[in-house]
Structures are given as C-alpha cells and as structure tokens.
Short mmCIF file of N, CA and C in Angstrom, two decimals:
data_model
loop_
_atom_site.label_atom_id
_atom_site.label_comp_id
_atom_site.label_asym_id
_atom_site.label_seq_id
_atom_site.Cartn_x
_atom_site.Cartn_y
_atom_site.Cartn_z
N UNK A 1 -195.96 -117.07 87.17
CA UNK A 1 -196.73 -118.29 87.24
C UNK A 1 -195.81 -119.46 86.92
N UNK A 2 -195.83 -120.37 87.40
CA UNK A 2 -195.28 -121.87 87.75
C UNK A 2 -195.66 -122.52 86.49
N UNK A 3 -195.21 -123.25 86.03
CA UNK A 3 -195.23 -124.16 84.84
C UNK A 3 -196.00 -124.99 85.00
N UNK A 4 -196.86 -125.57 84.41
CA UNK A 4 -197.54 -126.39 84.04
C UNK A 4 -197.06 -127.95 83.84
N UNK A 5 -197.03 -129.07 84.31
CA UNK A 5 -196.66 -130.45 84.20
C UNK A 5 -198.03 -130.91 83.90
N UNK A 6 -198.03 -131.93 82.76
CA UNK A 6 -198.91 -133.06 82.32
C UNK A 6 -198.45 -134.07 82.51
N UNK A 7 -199.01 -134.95 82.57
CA UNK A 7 -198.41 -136.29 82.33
C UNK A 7 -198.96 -137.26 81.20
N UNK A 8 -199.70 -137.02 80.72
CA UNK A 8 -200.33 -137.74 79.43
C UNK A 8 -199.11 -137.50 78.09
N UNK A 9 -198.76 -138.69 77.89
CA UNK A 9 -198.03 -138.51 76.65
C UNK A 9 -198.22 -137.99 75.35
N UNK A 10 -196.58 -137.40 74.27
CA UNK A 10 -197.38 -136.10 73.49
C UNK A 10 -197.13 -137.02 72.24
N UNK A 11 -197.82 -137.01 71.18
CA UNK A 11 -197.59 -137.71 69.88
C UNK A 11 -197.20 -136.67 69.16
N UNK A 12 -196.50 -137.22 68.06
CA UNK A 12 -195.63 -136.47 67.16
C UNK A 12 -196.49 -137.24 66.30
N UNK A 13 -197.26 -136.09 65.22
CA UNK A 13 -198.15 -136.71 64.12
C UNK A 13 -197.67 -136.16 62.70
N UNK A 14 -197.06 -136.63 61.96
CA UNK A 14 -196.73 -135.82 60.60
C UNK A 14 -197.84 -136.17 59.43
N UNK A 15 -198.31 -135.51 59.07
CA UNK A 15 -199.46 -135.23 58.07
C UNK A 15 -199.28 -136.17 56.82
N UNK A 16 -197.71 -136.26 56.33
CA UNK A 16 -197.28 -136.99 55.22
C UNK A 16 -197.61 -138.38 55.33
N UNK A 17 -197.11 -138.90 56.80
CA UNK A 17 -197.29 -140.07 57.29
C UNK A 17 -198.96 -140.54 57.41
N UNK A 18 -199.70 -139.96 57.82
CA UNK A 18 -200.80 -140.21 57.65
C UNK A 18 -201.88 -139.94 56.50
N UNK A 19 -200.98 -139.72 55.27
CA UNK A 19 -200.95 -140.14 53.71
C UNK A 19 -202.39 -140.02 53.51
N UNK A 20 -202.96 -138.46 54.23
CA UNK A 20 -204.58 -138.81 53.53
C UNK A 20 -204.56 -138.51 52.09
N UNK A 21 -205.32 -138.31 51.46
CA UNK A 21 -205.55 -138.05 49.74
C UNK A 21 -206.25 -136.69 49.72
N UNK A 22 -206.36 -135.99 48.99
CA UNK A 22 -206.87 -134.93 48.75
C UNK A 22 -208.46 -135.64 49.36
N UNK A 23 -209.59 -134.84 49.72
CA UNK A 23 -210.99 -135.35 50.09
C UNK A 23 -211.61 -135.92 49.69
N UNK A 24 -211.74 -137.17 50.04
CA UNK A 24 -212.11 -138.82 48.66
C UNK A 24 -213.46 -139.15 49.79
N UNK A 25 -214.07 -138.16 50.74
CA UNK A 25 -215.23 -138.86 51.53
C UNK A 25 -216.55 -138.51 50.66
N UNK A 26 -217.56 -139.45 50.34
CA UNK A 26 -218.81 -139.38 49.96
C UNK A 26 -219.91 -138.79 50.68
N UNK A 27 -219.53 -138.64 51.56
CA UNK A 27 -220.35 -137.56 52.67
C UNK A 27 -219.51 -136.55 53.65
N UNK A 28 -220.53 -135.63 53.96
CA UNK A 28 -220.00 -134.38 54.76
C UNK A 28 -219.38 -135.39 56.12
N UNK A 29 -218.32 -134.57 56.44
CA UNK A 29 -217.65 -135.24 57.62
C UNK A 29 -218.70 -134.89 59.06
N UNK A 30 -219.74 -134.13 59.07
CA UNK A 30 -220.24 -133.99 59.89
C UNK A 30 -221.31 -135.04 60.20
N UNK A 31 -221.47 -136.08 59.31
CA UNK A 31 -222.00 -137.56 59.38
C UNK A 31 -221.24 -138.40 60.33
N UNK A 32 -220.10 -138.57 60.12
CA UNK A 32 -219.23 -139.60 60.81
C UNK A 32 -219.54 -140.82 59.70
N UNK A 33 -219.96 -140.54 58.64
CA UNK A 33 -220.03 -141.87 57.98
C UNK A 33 -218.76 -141.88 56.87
N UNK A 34 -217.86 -142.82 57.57
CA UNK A 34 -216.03 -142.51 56.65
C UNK A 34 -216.52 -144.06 56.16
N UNK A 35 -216.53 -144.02 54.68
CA UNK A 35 -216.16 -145.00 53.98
C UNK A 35 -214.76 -145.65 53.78
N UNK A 36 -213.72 -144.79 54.25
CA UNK A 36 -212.18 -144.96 53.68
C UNK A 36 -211.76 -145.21 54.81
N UNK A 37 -210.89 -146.63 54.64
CA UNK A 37 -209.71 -146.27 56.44
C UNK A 37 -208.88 -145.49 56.58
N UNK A 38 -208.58 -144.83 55.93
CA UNK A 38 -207.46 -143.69 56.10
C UNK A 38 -208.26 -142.78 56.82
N UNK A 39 -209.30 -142.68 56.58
CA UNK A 39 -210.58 -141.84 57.29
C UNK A 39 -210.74 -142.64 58.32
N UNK A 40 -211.30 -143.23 58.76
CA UNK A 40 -211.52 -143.80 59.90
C UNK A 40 -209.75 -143.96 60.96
N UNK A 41 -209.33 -144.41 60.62
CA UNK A 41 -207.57 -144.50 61.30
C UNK A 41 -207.33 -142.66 61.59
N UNK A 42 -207.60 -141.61 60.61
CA UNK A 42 -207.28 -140.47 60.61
C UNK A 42 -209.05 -139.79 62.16
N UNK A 43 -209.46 -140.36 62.00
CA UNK A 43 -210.92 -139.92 63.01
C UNK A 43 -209.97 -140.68 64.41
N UNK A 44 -209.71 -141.72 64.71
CA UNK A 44 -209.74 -142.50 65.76
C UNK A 44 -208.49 -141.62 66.10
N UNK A 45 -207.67 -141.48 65.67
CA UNK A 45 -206.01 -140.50 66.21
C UNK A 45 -206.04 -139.03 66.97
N UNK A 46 -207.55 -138.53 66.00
CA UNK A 46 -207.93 -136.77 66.36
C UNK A 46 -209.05 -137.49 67.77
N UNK A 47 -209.38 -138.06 67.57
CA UNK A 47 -210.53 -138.16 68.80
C UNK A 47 -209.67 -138.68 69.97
N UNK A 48 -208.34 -139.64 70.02
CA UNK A 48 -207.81 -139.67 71.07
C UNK A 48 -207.49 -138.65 71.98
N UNK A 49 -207.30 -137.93 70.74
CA UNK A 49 -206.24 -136.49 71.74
C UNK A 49 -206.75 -135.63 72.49
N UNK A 50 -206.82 -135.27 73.80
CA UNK A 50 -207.06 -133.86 74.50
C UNK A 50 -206.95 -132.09 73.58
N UNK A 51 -205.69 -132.65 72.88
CA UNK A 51 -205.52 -131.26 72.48
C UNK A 51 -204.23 -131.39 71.21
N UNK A 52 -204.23 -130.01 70.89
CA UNK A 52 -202.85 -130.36 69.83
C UNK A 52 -202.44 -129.15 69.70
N UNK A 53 -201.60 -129.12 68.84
CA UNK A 53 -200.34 -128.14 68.32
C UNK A 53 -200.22 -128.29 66.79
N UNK A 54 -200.67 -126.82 66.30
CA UNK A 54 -200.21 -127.49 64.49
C UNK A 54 -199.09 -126.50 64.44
N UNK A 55 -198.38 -126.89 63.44
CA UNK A 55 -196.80 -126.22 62.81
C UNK A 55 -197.55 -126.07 61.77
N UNK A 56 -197.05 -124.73 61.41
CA UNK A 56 -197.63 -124.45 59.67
C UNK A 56 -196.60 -124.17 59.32
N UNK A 57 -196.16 -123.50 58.09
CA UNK A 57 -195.61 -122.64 57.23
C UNK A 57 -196.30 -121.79 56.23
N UNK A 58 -196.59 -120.43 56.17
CA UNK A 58 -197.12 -119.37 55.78
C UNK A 58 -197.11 -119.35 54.28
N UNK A 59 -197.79 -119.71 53.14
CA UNK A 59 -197.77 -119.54 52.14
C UNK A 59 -198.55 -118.71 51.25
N UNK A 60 -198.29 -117.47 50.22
CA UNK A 60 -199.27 -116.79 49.97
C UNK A 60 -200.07 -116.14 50.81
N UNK A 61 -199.80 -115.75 52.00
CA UNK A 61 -200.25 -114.90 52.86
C UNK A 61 -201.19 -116.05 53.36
N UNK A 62 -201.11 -117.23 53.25
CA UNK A 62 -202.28 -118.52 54.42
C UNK A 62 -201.52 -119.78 54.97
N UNK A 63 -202.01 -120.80 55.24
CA UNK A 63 -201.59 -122.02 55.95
C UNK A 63 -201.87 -123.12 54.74
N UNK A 64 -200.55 -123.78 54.74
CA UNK A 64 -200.78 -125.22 53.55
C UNK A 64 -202.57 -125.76 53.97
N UNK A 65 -202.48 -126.16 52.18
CA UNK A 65 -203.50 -127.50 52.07
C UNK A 65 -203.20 -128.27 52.31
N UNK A 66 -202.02 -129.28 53.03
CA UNK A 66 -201.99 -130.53 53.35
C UNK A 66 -202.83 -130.08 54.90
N UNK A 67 -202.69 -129.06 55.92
CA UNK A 67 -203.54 -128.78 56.85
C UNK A 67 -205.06 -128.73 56.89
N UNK A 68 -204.86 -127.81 56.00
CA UNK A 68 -206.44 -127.60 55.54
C UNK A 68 -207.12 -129.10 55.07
N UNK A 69 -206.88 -129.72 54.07
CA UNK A 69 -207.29 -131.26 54.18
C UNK A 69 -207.65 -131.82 54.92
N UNK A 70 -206.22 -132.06 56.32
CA UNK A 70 -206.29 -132.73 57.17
C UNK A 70 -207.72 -132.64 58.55
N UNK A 71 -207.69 -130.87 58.26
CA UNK A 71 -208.74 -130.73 59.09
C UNK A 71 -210.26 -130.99 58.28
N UNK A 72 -210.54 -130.89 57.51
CA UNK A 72 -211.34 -130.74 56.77
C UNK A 72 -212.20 -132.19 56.43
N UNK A 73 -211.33 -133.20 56.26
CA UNK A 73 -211.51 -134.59 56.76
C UNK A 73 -212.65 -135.36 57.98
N UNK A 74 -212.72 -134.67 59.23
CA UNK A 74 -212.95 -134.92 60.27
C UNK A 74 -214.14 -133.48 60.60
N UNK A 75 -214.67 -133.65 61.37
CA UNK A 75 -215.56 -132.80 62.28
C UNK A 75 -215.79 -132.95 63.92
N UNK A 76 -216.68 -133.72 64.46
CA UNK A 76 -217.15 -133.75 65.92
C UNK A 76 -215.76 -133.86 66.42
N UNK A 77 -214.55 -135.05 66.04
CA UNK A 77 -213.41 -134.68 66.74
C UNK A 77 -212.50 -134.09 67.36
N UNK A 78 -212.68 -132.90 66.56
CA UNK A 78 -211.96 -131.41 66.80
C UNK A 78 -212.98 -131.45 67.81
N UNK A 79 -213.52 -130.82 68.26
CA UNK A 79 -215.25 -130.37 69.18
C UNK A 79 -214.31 -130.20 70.42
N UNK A 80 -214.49 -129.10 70.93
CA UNK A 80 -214.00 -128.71 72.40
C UNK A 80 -212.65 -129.16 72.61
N UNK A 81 -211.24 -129.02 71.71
CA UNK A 81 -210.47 -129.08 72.11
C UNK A 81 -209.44 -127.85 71.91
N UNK A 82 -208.24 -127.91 72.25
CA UNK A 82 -207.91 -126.57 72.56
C UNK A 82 -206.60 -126.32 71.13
N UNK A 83 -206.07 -125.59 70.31
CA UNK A 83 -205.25 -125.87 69.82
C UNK A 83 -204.24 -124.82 70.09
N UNK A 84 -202.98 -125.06 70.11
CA UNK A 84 -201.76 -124.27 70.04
C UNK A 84 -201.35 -124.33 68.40
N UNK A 85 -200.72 -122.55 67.91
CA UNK A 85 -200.32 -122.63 66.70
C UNK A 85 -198.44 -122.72 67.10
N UNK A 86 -197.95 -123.17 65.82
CA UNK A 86 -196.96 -122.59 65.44
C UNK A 86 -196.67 -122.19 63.89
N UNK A 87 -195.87 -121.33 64.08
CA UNK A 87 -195.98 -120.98 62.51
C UNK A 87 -194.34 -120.52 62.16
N UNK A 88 -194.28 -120.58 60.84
CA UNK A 88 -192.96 -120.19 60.34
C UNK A 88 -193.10 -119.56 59.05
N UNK A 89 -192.22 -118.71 58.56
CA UNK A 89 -191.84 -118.50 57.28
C UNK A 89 -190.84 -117.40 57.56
N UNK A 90 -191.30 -116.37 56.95
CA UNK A 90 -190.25 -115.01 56.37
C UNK A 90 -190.43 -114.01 57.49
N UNK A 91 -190.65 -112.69 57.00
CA UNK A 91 -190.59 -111.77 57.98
C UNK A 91 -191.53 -111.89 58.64
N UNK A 92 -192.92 -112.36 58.30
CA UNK A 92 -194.24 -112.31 59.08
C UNK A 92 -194.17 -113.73 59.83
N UNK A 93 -193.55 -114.32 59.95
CA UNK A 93 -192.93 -115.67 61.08
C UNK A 93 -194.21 -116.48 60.81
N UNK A 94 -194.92 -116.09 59.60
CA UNK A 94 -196.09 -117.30 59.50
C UNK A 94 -197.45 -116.53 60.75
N UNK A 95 -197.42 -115.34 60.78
CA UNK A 95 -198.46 -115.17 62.06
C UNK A 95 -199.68 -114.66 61.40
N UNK A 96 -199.83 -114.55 59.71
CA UNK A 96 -200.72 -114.46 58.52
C UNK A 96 -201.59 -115.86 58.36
N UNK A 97 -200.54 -116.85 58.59
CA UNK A 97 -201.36 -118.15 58.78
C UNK A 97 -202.06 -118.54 60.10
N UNK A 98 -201.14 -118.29 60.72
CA UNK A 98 -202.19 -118.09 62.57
C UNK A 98 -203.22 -117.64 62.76
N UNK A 99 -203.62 -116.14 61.87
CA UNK A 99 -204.80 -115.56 61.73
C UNK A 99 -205.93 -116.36 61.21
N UNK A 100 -205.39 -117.15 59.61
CA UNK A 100 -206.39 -117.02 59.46
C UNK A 100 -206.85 -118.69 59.40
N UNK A 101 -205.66 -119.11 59.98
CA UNK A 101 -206.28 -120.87 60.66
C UNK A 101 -207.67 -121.16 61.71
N UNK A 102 -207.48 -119.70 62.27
CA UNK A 102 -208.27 -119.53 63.50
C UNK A 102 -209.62 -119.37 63.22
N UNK A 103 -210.33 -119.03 61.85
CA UNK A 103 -210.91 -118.99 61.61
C UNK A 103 -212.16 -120.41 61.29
N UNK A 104 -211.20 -121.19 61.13
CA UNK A 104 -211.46 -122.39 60.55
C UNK A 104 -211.56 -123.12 62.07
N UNK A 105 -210.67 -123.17 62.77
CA UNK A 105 -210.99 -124.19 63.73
C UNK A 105 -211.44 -123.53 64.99
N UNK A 106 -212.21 -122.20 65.10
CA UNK A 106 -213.36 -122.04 65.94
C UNK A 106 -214.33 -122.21 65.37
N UNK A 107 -214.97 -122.47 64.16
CA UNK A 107 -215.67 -123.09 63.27
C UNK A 107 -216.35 -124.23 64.49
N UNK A 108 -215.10 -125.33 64.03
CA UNK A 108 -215.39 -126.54 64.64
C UNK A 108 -215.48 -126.55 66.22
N UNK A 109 -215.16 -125.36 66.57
CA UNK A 109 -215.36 -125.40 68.47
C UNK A 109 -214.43 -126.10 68.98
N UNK A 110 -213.22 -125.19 68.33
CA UNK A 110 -212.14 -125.97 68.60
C UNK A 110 -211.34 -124.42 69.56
N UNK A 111 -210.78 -124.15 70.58
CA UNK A 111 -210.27 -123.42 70.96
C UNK A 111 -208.61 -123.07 71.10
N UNK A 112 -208.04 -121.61 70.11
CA UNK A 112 -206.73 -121.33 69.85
C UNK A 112 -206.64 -120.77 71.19
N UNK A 113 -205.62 -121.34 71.87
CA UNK A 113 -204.95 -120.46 72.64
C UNK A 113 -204.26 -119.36 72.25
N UNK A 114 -203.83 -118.01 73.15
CA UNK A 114 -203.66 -117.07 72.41
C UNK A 114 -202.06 -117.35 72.56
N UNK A 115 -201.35 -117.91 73.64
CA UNK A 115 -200.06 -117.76 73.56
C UNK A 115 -199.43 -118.76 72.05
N UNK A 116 -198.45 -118.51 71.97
CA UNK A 116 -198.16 -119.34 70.09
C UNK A 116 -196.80 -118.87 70.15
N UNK A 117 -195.61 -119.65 69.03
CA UNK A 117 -194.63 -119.47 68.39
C UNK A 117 -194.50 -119.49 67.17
N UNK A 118 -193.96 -118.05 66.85
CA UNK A 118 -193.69 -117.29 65.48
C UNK A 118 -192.13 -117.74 65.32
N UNK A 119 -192.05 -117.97 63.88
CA UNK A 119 -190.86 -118.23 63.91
C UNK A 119 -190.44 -117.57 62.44
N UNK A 120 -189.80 -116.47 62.84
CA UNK A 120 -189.05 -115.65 61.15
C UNK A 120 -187.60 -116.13 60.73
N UNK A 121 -188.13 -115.31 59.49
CA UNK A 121 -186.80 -116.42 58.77
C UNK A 121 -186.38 -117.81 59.04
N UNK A 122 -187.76 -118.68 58.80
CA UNK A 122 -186.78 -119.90 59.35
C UNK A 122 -185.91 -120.66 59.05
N UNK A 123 -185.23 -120.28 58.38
CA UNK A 123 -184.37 -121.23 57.55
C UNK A 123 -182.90 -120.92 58.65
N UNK A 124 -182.39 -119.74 58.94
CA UNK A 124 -181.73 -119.29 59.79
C UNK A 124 -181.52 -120.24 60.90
N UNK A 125 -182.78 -120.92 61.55
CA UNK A 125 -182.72 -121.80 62.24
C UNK A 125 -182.54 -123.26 62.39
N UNK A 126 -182.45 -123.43 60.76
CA UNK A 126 -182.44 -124.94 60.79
C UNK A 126 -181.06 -125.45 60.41
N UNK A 127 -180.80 -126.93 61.03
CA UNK A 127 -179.33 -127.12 60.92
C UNK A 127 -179.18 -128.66 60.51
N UNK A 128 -178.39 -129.19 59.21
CA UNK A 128 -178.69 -129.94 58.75
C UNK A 128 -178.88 -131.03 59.42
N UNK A 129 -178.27 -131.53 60.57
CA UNK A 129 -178.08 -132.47 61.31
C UNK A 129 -179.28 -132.47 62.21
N UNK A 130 -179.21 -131.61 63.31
CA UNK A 130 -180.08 -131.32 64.60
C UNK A 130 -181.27 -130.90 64.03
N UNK A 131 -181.84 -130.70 62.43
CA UNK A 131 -183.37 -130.01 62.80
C UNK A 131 -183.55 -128.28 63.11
N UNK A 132 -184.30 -128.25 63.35
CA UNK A 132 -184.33 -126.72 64.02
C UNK A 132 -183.98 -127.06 65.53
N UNK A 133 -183.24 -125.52 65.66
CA UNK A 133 -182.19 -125.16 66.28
C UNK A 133 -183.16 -124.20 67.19
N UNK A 134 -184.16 -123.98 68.40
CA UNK A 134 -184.76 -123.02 68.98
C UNK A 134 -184.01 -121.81 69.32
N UNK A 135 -183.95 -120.33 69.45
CA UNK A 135 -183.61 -119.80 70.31
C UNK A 135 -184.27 -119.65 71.26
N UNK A 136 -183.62 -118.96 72.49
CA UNK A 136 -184.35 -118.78 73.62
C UNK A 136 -185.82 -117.83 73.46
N UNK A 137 -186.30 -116.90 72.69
CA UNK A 137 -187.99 -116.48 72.37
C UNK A 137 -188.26 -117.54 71.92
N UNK A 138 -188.16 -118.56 70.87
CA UNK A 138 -188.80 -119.31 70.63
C UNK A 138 -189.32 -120.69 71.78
N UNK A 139 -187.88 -120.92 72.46
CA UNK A 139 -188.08 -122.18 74.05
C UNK A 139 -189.21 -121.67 75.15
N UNK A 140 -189.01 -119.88 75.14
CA UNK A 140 -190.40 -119.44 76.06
C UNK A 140 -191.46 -119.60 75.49
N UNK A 141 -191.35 -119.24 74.50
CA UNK A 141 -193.01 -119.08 73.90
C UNK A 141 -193.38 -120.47 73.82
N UNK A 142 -192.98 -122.01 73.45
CA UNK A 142 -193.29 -122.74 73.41
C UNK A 142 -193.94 -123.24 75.07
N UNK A 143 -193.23 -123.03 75.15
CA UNK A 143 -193.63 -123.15 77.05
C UNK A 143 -194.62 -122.66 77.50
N UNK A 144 -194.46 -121.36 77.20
CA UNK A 144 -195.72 -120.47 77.53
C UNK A 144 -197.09 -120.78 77.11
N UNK A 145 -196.68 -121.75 75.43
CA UNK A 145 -198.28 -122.49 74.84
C UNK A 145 -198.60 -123.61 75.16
N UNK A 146 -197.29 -124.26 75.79
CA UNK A 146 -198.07 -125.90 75.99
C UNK A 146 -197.77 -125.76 77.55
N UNK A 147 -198.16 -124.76 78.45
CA UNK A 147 -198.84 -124.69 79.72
C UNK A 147 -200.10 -124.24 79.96
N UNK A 148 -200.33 -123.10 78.59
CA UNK A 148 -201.63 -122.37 78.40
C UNK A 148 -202.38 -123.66 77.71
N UNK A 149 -201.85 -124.60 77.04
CA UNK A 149 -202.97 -125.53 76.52
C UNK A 149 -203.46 -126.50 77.88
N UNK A 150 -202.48 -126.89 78.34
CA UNK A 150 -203.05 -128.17 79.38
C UNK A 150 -204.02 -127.17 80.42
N UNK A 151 -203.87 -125.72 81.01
CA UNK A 151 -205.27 -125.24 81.20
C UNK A 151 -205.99 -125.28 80.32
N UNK A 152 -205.76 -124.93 79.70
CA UNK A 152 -207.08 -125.12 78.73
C UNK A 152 -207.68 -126.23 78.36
N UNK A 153 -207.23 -127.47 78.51
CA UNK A 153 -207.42 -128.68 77.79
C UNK A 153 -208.49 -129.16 79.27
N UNK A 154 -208.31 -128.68 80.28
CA UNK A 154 -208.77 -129.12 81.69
C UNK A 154 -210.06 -128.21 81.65
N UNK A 155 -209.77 -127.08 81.81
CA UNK A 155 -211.18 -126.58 81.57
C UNK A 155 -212.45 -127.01 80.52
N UNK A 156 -211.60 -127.38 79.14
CA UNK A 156 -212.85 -127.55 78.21
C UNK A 156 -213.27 -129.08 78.07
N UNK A 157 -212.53 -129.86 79.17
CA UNK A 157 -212.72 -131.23 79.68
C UNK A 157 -214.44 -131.74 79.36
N UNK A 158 -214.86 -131.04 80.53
CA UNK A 158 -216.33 -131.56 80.93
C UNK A 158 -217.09 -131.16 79.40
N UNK A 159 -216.59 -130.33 78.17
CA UNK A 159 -217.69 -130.39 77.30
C UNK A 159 -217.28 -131.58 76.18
N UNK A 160 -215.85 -132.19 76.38
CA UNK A 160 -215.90 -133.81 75.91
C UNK A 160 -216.32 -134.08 76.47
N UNK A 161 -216.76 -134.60 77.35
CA UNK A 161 -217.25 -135.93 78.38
C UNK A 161 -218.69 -135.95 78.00
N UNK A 162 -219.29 -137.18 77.44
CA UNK A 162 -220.48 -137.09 77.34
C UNK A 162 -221.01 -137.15 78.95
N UNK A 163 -222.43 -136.29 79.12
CA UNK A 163 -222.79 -136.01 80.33
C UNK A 163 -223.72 -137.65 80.88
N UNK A 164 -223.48 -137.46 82.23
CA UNK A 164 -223.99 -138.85 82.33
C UNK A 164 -225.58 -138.97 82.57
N UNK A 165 -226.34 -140.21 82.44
CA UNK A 165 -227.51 -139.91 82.23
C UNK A 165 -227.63 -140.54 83.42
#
C-alpha cells in the first residue's frame, strides 16, 4: 500500500509549554464550563486538531501524569478523533503504557490506531545534539501510524461535523 499524503499542517505541542496545573477546574470537564484560560487556550488547541500523536514514556508499568492531566482537562474535544501512540522506555519500549492509555481515551471516543512506535532502551537513541536519532523500525513504524491515522482521521470525519439541519 502507497503512502498516505496530507496536507493539513502538523503541530508540535509540548505539554510543559502549555503549563497546565495539576486540575484547578470547578466543574467536570464534560460541562465545557472552563473558568481558567489555560483551560480554555488548552480546549481551543485539542478541538482544532483532526487527530494526534502522544509520546509517552513508561513509568511504573503506566503513562506520566503530566498526560493523564492533560487529557483529563478537556472532554467533547477528544470526541471522534483518532490517536497514534508512541512510547519509550526500557525493555518493554513503553508498550505497558500504550495498553493502558487506551483505556482512557476510548473512554472519550477517541480512536487508537493499532499501528504505533515502541521504542526500547531509549536512551541508546538519543544524541546530545540531534535529539533522537530514529532507526530504520522505528522511521517505518512511524509511517505506518501517521498514514493509518489520516485514514482514520477521514473516516471518523462525518462524526465531527455537526450534522446539518
């Protein structure tokens, strides 16, 4: 199968940067009523997007709380979009956190694609200058998930779109 081309541009979102606080909302996020702009700025960024990609790192056999937060924050936004994992740590390449992320964001009717990048031992890969350093399993598999997402992101289209009256 032929690769997949999008053309919608990809944002690079770092979690730190968008400096939420541990959960400071006065109501369930399934209100939409965000008292905080960090909440509201953090709603308007997830609702732009078609779709996403989270990077974890595997801790204690799960996925950080700065993730968990981040999702936890928000509700209807996630709603019918598609997510790609990646994951890292030790011998289990973080695929302990893949499991059990998935749990959480079909919750929200959010859809994991199954293709994903595991990444073991990662430290092996990283290089002080350049960042991480891919090998070639890791350049396919990435490929392989962000072609499986933009199908996917097309198919689960029409259940964003509010229907017209």
């Amino acid at each position: 199968m032929s690769p997949v081309r999008y053309s919608s541009p990809i944002e690079l979102v770092h979690l730190a940067e968008a400096n939420l606080p541990f959960m400071n909302e006065p109501h369930h996020p399934r209100l939409g009523k965000y008292t905080h702009q960090h909440t509201r700025d953090w709603s308007a960024k997830v609702a732009e997007a078609d779709a996403f990609v989270f990077a974890m790192p595997e801790y204690n056999f799960g996925y950080n709380a700065e993730l968990k937060n981040a999702i936890d924050y928000l509700h209807r936004e996630w709603q019918y979009k598609p997510v790609g994992l990646v994951s890292y740590g030790g011998v289990s390449a973080g695929t302990r956190a893949a499991q059990m992320i998935k749990q959480v964001v079909t919750t929200l009717k959010m859809t994991p694609v199954f293709e994903s990048v595991a990444i073991p031992f990662v430290h092996q890969f990283l290089d002080e200058e350049a960042g991480l350093v891919p090998n070639d399993v890791m350049t396919s598999s990435a490929t392989a998930m962000l072609d499986e997402l933009v199908r996917v992101t097309e198919a689960l289209r029409p259940l964003r779109t509010p229907a017209a009256s």
